Amino acid sequence: MRKTLLVANWKMNGSLDLLSQMHEALLAKSYSGVGIAICPPFIFLPQTQNLFKDSQIAYGAQDVSDQDNGAYTGQISAKMLSQLACDYVIIGHSERRQYCGETDKIIAAKCQRALDAGLVPILCVGENATQKQNGETEAIVLSQVRSVVDSLTTEQLEKLVIAYEPIWAIGTGLAANPLDANKVHELIRKASLQTTRILYGGSANAENIREFLMQPNIDGALIGGAALKPEVFVQMINISEALCTKVY
Ligand code: PEP
């Protein structure tokens, strides 16, 4: 059974005020069919824990160190995140691959650290516009997935969440065609498990979420811009709740 999951990636946005507003908006209702997680910047995680600890809303970080501890100024370890009872950590987002030089090897190490600390990694993969134009989507995505999946045990793999985020769709308002995205998800599923939750990310919003979630291999969404607006995020959750958990 793959329970639908909606994850808010705030990136370097938001504030304590927005966190309170999100808390108010999300806790105004109860949830049954959909898992929800908020990933604000690190600095807001203690307050996120205070606000959401006894709720149905999960939370997590947007990155984690590939090291266990030591002289790594500015980095945050998986064990530290688990001390704040984080559930998830986003790993390998294209912005980190692009701006922070994260390689597949580093990303695989981060996933391992996260799993060792009891966190669920949300591994982001996806091709850029040029790679898409060159017909390389399949090869790029599969090599990104395999570089992590191949080093995991089946037990670890059962916990992994994967987000397919075509880079050209992130923050551009140009979401992928849901049918095309579903085909990529199908490939990812073949390289992972039937039970792996595979999220779509890239300009998902209240207008298009239904069509994405209606695809058989799309199990949820990683949401950037639209998840910074509590009323839009709640709308997306409501739409998702109206569709059913996929059972396989
Ligand atoms: C993201 O950055 O993970 C993302 C999907 O952003 P947006 O929804 O704004 O495209």
mmCIF file with all atom_site columns, N, CA, C and O and ligand atoms in Angstrom, residues 7 9 11 90 93-95 124 165 169-173 200-205 222-227, ligand 1:
data_model
loop_
_atom_site.group_PDB
_atom_site.id
_atom_site.type_symbol
_atom_site.label_atom_id
_atom_site.label_alt_id
_atom_site.label_comp_id
_atom_site.label_asym_id
_atom_site.label_entity_id
_atom_site.label_seq_id
_atom_site.pdbx_PDB_ins_code
_atom_site.Cartn_x
_atom_site.Cartn_y
_atom_site.Cartn_z
_atom_site.occupancy
_atom_site.B_iso_or_equiv
_atom_site.pdbx_formal_charge
_atom_site.auth_seq_id
_atom_site.auth_comp_id
_atom_site.auth_asym_id
_atom_site.auth_atom_id
_atom_site.pdbx_PDB_model_num
ATOM   1   N N  . VAL A 1 7   ? 4.628  16.811 0.479   1.00 0.00 ? 7   VAL A N  1
ATOM   2   C CA . VAL A 1 7   ? 5.735  17.380 1.252   1.00 0.00 ? 7   VAL A CA 1
ATOM   3   C C  . VAL A 1 7   ? 5.952  18.832 0.831   1.00 0.00 ? 7   VAL A C  1
ATOM   4   O O  . VAL A 1 7   ? 6.102  19.117 -0.364  1.00 0.00 ? 7   VAL A O  1
ATOM   5   N N  . ASN A 1 9   ? 8.328  21.861 0.599   1.00 0.00 ? 9   ASN A N  1
ATOM   6   C CA . ASN A 1 9   ? 9.738  22.270 0.634   1.00 0.00 ? 9   ASN A CA 1
ATOM   7   C C  . ASN A 1 9   ? 9.774  23.793 0.614   1.00 0.00 ? 9   ASN A C  1
ATOM   8   O O  . ASN A 1 9   ? 9.566  24.405 -0.433  1.00 0.00 ? 9   ASN A O  1
ATOM   9   N N  . LYS A 1 11  ? 12.285 25.663 1.020   1.00 0.00 ? 11  LYS A N  1
ATOM   10  C CA . LYS A 1 11  ? 13.588 26.211 0.573   1.00 0.00 ? 11  LYS A CA 1
ATOM   11  C C  . LYS A 1 11  ? 14.032 27.299 1.564   1.00 0.00 ? 11  LYS A C  1
ATOM   12  O O  . LYS A 1 11  ? 13.743 27.190 2.745   1.00 0.00 ? 11  LYS A O  1
ATOM   13  N N  . ILE A 1 90  ? 14.932 15.888 2.956   1.00 0.00 ? 90  ILE A N  1
ATOM   14  C CA . ILE A 1 90  ? 15.067 15.984 1.497   1.00 0.00 ? 90  ILE A CA 1
ATOM   15  C C  . ILE A 1 90  ? 16.563 15.887 1.174   1.00 0.00 ? 90  ILE A C  1
ATOM   16  O O  . ILE A 1 90  ? 17.378 16.577 1.796   1.00 0.00 ? 90  ILE A O  1
ATOM   17  N N  . HIS A 1 93  ? 18.338 17.580 -3.647  1.00 0.00 ? 93  HIS A N  1
ATOM   18  C CA . HIS A 1 93  ? 17.510 18.514 -4.430  1.00 0.00 ? 93  HIS A CA 1
ATOM   19  C C  . HIS A 1 93  ? 18.378 19.128 -5.531  1.00 0.00 ? 93  HIS A C  1
ATOM   20  O O  . HIS A 1 93  ? 19.563 19.397 -5.326  1.00 0.00 ? 93  HIS A O  1
ATOM   21  N N  . SER A 1 94  ? 17.783 19.401 -6.680  1.00 0.00 ? 94  SER A N  1
ATOM   22  C CA . SER A 1 94  ? 18.583 19.895 -7.815  1.00 0.00 ? 94  SER A CA 1
ATOM   23  C C  . SER A 1 94  ? 19.295 21.206 -7.484  1.00 0.00 ? 94  SER A C  1
ATOM   24  O O  . SER A 1 94  ? 20.366 21.482 -8.018  1.00 0.00 ? 94  SER A O  1
ATOM   25  N N  . GLU A 1 95  ? 18.691 22.005 -6.580  1.00 0.00 ? 95  GLU A N  1
ATOM   26  C CA . GLU A 1 95  ? 19.369 23.269 -6.225  1.00 0.00 ? 95  GLU A CA 1
ATOM   27  C C  . GLU A 1 95  ? 20.651 22.993 -5.454  1.00 0.00 ? 95  GLU A C  1
ATOM   28  O O  . GLU A 1 95  ? 21.628 23.738 -5.565  1.00 0.00 ? 95  GLU A O  1
ATOM   29  N N  . CYS A 1 124 ? 15.801 13.313 -4.306  1.00 0.00 ? 124 CYS A N  1
ATOM   30  C CA . CYS A 1 124 ? 15.326 14.061 -5.487  1.00 0.00 ? 124 CYS A CA 1
ATOM   31  C C  . CYS A 1 124 ? 16.173 13.713 -6.711  1.00 0.00 ? 124 CYS A C  1
ATOM   32  O O  . CYS A 1 124 ? 17.408 13.717 -6.636  1.00 0.00 ? 124 CYS A O  1
ATOM   33  N N  . GLU A 1 165 ? 11.757 15.257 -9.948  1.00 0.00 ? 165 GLU A N  1
ATOM   34  C CA . GLU A 1 165 ? 11.584 16.692 -10.129 1.00 0.00 ? 165 GLU A CA 1
ATOM   35  C C  . GLU A 1 165 ? 12.338 17.139 -11.382 1.00 0.00 ? 165 GLU A C  1
ATOM   36  O O  . GLU A 1 165 ? 13.546 17.438 -11.316 1.00 0.00 ? 165 GLU A O  1
ATOM   37  N N  . ALA A 1 169 ? 11.008 22.214 -14.611 1.00 0.00 ? 169 ALA A N  1
ATOM   38  C CA . ALA A 1 169 ? 9.645  22.461 -14.096 1.00 0.00 ? 169 ALA A CA 1
ATOM   39  C C  . ALA A 1 169 ? 9.657  23.114 -12.718 1.00 0.00 ? 169 ALA A C  1
ATOM   40  O O  . ALA A 1 169 ? 8.622  23.598 -12.247 1.00 0.00 ? 169 ALA A O  1
ATOM   41  N N  . ILE A 1 170 ? 10.822 23.148 -12.078 1.00 0.00 ? 170 ILE A N  1
ATOM   42  C CA . ILE A 1 170 ? 10.881 23.659 -10.700 1.00 0.00 ? 170 ILE A CA 1
ATOM   43  C C  . ILE A 1 170 ? 10.829 25.182 -10.696 1.00 0.00 ? 170 ILE A C  1
ATOM   44  O O  . ILE A 1 170 ? 11.685 25.850 -11.291 1.00 0.00 ? 170 ILE A O  1
ATOM   45  N N  . GLY A 1 171 ? 9.816  25.706 -10.037 1.00 0.00 ? 171 GLY A N  1
ATOM   46  C CA . GLY A 1 171 ? 9.693  27.158 -9.855  1.00 0.00 ? 171 GLY A CA 1
ATOM   47  C C  . GLY A 1 171 ? 9.429  27.930 -11.136 1.00 0.00 ? 171 GLY A C  1
ATOM   48  O O  . GLY A 1 171 ? 9.530  29.156 -11.146 1.00 0.00 ? 171 GLY A O  1
ATOM   49  N N  . THR A 1 172 ? 9.089  27.245 -12.202 1.00 0.00 ? 172 THR A N  1
ATOM   50  C CA . THR A 1 172 ? 8.913  27.935 -13.491 1.00 0.00 ? 172 THR A CA 1
ATOM   51  C C  . THR A 1 172 ? 7.445  28.136 -13.849 1.00 0.00 ? 172 THR A C  1
ATOM   52  O O  . THR A 1 172 ? 7.130  28.875 -14.778 1.00 0.00 ? 172 THR A O  1
ATOM   53  N N  . GLY A 1 173 ? 6.563  27.442 -13.159 1.00 0.00 ? 173 GLY A N  1
ATOM   54  C CA . GLY A 1 173 ? 5.150  27.469 -13.534 1.00 0.00 ? 173 GLY A CA 1
ATOM   55  C C  . GLY A 1 173 ? 4.854  26.521 -14.687 1.00 0.00 ? 173 GLY A C  1
ATOM   56  O O  . GLY A 1 173 ? 3.708  26.381 -15.109 1.00 0.00 ? 173 GLY A O  1
ATOM   57  N N  . TYR A 1 200 ? 5.926  13.498 -7.325  1.00 0.00 ? 200 TYR A N  1
ATOM   58  C CA . TYR A 1 200 ? 6.253  14.403 -8.434  1.00 0.00 ? 200 TYR A CA 1
ATOM   59  C C  . TYR A 1 200 ? 6.559  15.780 -7.843  1.00 0.00 ? 200 TYR A C  1
ATOM   60  O O  . TYR A 1 200 ? 5.871  16.224 -6.909  1.00 0.00 ? 200 TYR A O  1
ATOM   61  N N  . GLY A 1 201 ? 7.532  16.486 -8.385  1.00 0.00 ? 201 GLY A N  1
ATOM   62  C CA . GLY A 1 201 ? 7.810  17.861 -7.965  1.00 0.00 ? 201 GLY A CA 1
ATOM   63  C C  . GLY A 1 201 ? 8.146  18.719 -9.163  1.00 0.00 ? 201 GLY A C  1
ATOM   64  O O  . GLY A 1 201 ? 8.832  18.282 -10.101 1.00 0.00 ? 201 GLY A O  1
ATOM   65  N N  . GLY A 1 202 ? 7.646  19.963 -9.143  1.00 0.00 ? 202 GLY A N  1
ATOM   66  C CA . GLY A 1 202 ? 7.911  20.907 -10.240 1.00 0.00 ? 202 GLY A CA 1
ATOM   67  C C  . GLY A 1 202 ? 6.642  21.639 -10.603 1.00 0.00 ? 202 GLY A C  1
ATOM   68  O O  . GLY A 1 202 ? 5.829  21.148 -11.392 1.00 0.00 ? 202 GLY A O  1
ATOM   69  N N  . SER A 1 203 ? 6.448  22.821 -9.949  1.00 0.00 ? 203 SER A N  1
ATOM   70  C CA . SER A 1 203 ? 5.272  23.666 -10.220 1.00 0.00 ? 203 SER A CA 1
ATOM   71  C C  . SER A 1 203 ? 3.945  22.939 -9.991  1.00 0.00 ? 203 SER A C  1
ATOM   72  O O  . SER A 1 203 ? 2.970  23.206 -10.695 1.00 0.00 ? 203 SER A O  1
ATOM   73  N N  . ALA A 1 204 ? 3.927  22.039 -9.013  1.00 0.00 ? 204 ALA A N  1
ATOM   74  C CA . ALA A 1 204 ? 2.644  21.423 -8.636  1.00 0.00 ? 204 ALA A CA 1
ATOM   75  C C  . ALA A 1 204 ? 1.827  22.486 -7.907  1.00 0.00 ? 204 ALA A C  1
ATOM   76  O O  . ALA A 1 204 ? 2.380  23.291 -7.138  1.00 0.00 ? 204 ALA A O  1
ATOM   77  N N  . ASN A 1 205 ? 0.537  22.499 -8.158  1.00 0.00 ? 205 ASN A N  1
ATOM   78  C CA . ASN A 1 205 ? -0.319 23.512 -7.511  1.00 0.00 ? 205 ASN A CA 1
ATOM   79  C C  . ASN A 1 205 ? -1.742 22.956 -7.382  1.00 0.00 ? 205 ASN A C  1
ATOM   80  O O  . ASN A 1 205 ? -2.002 21.794 -7.734  1.00 0.00 ? 205 ASN A O  1
ATOM   81  N N  . LEU A 1 222 ? 6.137  16.777 -4.088  1.00 0.00 ? 222 LEU A N  1
ATOM   82  C CA . LEU A 1 222 ? 7.059  17.642 -3.352  1.00 0.00 ? 222 LEU A CA 1
ATOM   83  C C  . LEU A 1 222 ? 6.752  19.039 -3.887  1.00 0.00 ? 222 LEU A C  1
ATOM   84  O O  . LEU A 1 222 ? 6.838  19.285 -5.093  1.00 0.00 ? 222 LEU A O  1
ATOM   85  N N  . ILE A 1 223 ? 6.362  19.922 -2.969  1.00 0.00 ? 223 ILE A N  1
ATOM   86  C CA . ILE A 1 223 ? 5.763  21.191 -3.399  1.00 0.00 ? 223 ILE A CA 1
ATOM   87  C C  . ILE A 1 223 ? 6.580  22.365 -2.856  1.00 0.00 ? 223 ILE A C  1
ATOM   88  O O  . ILE A 1 223 ? 6.801  22.464 -1.644  1.00 0.00 ? 223 ILE A O  1
ATOM   89  N N  . GLY A 1 224 ? 7.026  23.224 -3.753  1.00 0.00 ? 224 GLY A N  1
ATOM   90  C CA . GLY A 1 224 ? 7.788  24.403 -3.345  1.00 0.00 ? 224 GLY A CA 1
ATOM   91  C C  . GLY A 1 224 ? 6.880  25.597 -3.164  1.00 0.00 ? 224 GLY A C  1
ATOM   92  O O  . GLY A 1 224 ? 6.210  25.759 -2.135  1.00 0.00 ? 224 GLY A O  1
ATOM   93  N N  . GLY A 1 225 ? 6.813  26.449 -4.172  1.00 0.00 ? 225 GLY A N  1
ATOM   94  C CA . GLY A 1 225 ? 6.093  27.727 -4.083  1.00 0.00 ? 225 GLY A CA 1
ATOM   95  C C  . GLY A 1 225 ? 4.680  27.627 -3.540  1.00 0.00 ? 225 GLY A C  1
ATOM   96  O O  . GLY A 1 225 ? 4.288  28.409 -2.657  1.00 0.00 ? 225 GLY A O  1
ATOM   97  N N  . ALA A 1 226 ? 3.915  26.656 -4.017  1.00 0.00 ? 226 ALA A N  1
ATOM   98  C CA . ALA A 1 226 ? 2.503  26.571 -3.599  1.00 0.00 ? 226 ALA A CA 1
ATOM   99  C C  . ALA A 1 226 ? 2.372  26.200 -2.123  1.00 0.00 ? 226 ALA A C  1
ATOM   100 O O  . ALA A 1 226 ? 1.328  26.470 -1.510  1.00 0.00 ? 226 ALA A O  1
ATOM   101 N N  . ALA A 1 227 ? 3.416  25.615 -1.543  1.00 0.00 ? 227 ALA A N  1
ATOM   102 C CA . ALA A 1 227 ? 3.340  25.214 -0.137  1.00 0.00 ? 227 ALA A CA 1
ATOM   103 C C  . ALA A 1 227 ? 3.749  26.347 0.803   1.00 0.00 ? 227 ALA A C  1
ATOM   104 O O  . ALA A 1 227 ? 3.837  26.159 2.020   1.00 0.00 ? 227 ALA A O  1
HETATM 105 C C1 . PEP B 2 .   ? 10.899 22.089 -5.328  1.00 0.00 ? 1   PEP B C1 1
HETATM 106 O O1 . PEP B 2 .   ? 11.749 22.942 -5.228  1.00 0.00 ? 1   PEP B O1 1
HETATM 107 O O2 . PEP B 2 .   ? 11.078 20.985 -4.794  1.00 0.00 ? 1   PEP B O2 1
HETATM 108 C C2 . PEP B 2 .   ? 9.691  22.396 -6.069  1.00 0.00 ? 1   PEP B C2 1
HETATM 109 C C3 . PEP B 2 .   ? 8.974  21.411 -6.508  1.00 0.00 ? 1   PEP B C3 1
HETATM 110 O O3 . PEP B 2 .   ? 9.411  23.725 -6.273  1.00 0.00 ? 1   PEP B O3 1
HETATM 111 P P1 . PEP B 2 .   ? 8.120  24.334 -7.039  1.00 0.00 ? 1   PEP B P1 1
HETATM 112 O O4 . PEP B 2 .   ? 6.912  23.558 -6.551  1.00 0.00 ? 1   PEP B O4 1
HETATM 113 O O5 . PEP B 2 .   ? 8.081  25.764 -6.623  1.00 0.00 ? 1   PEP B O5 1
HETATM 114 O O6 . PEP B 2 .   ? 8.346  24.129 -8.482  1.00 0.00 ? 1   PEP B O6 1
#
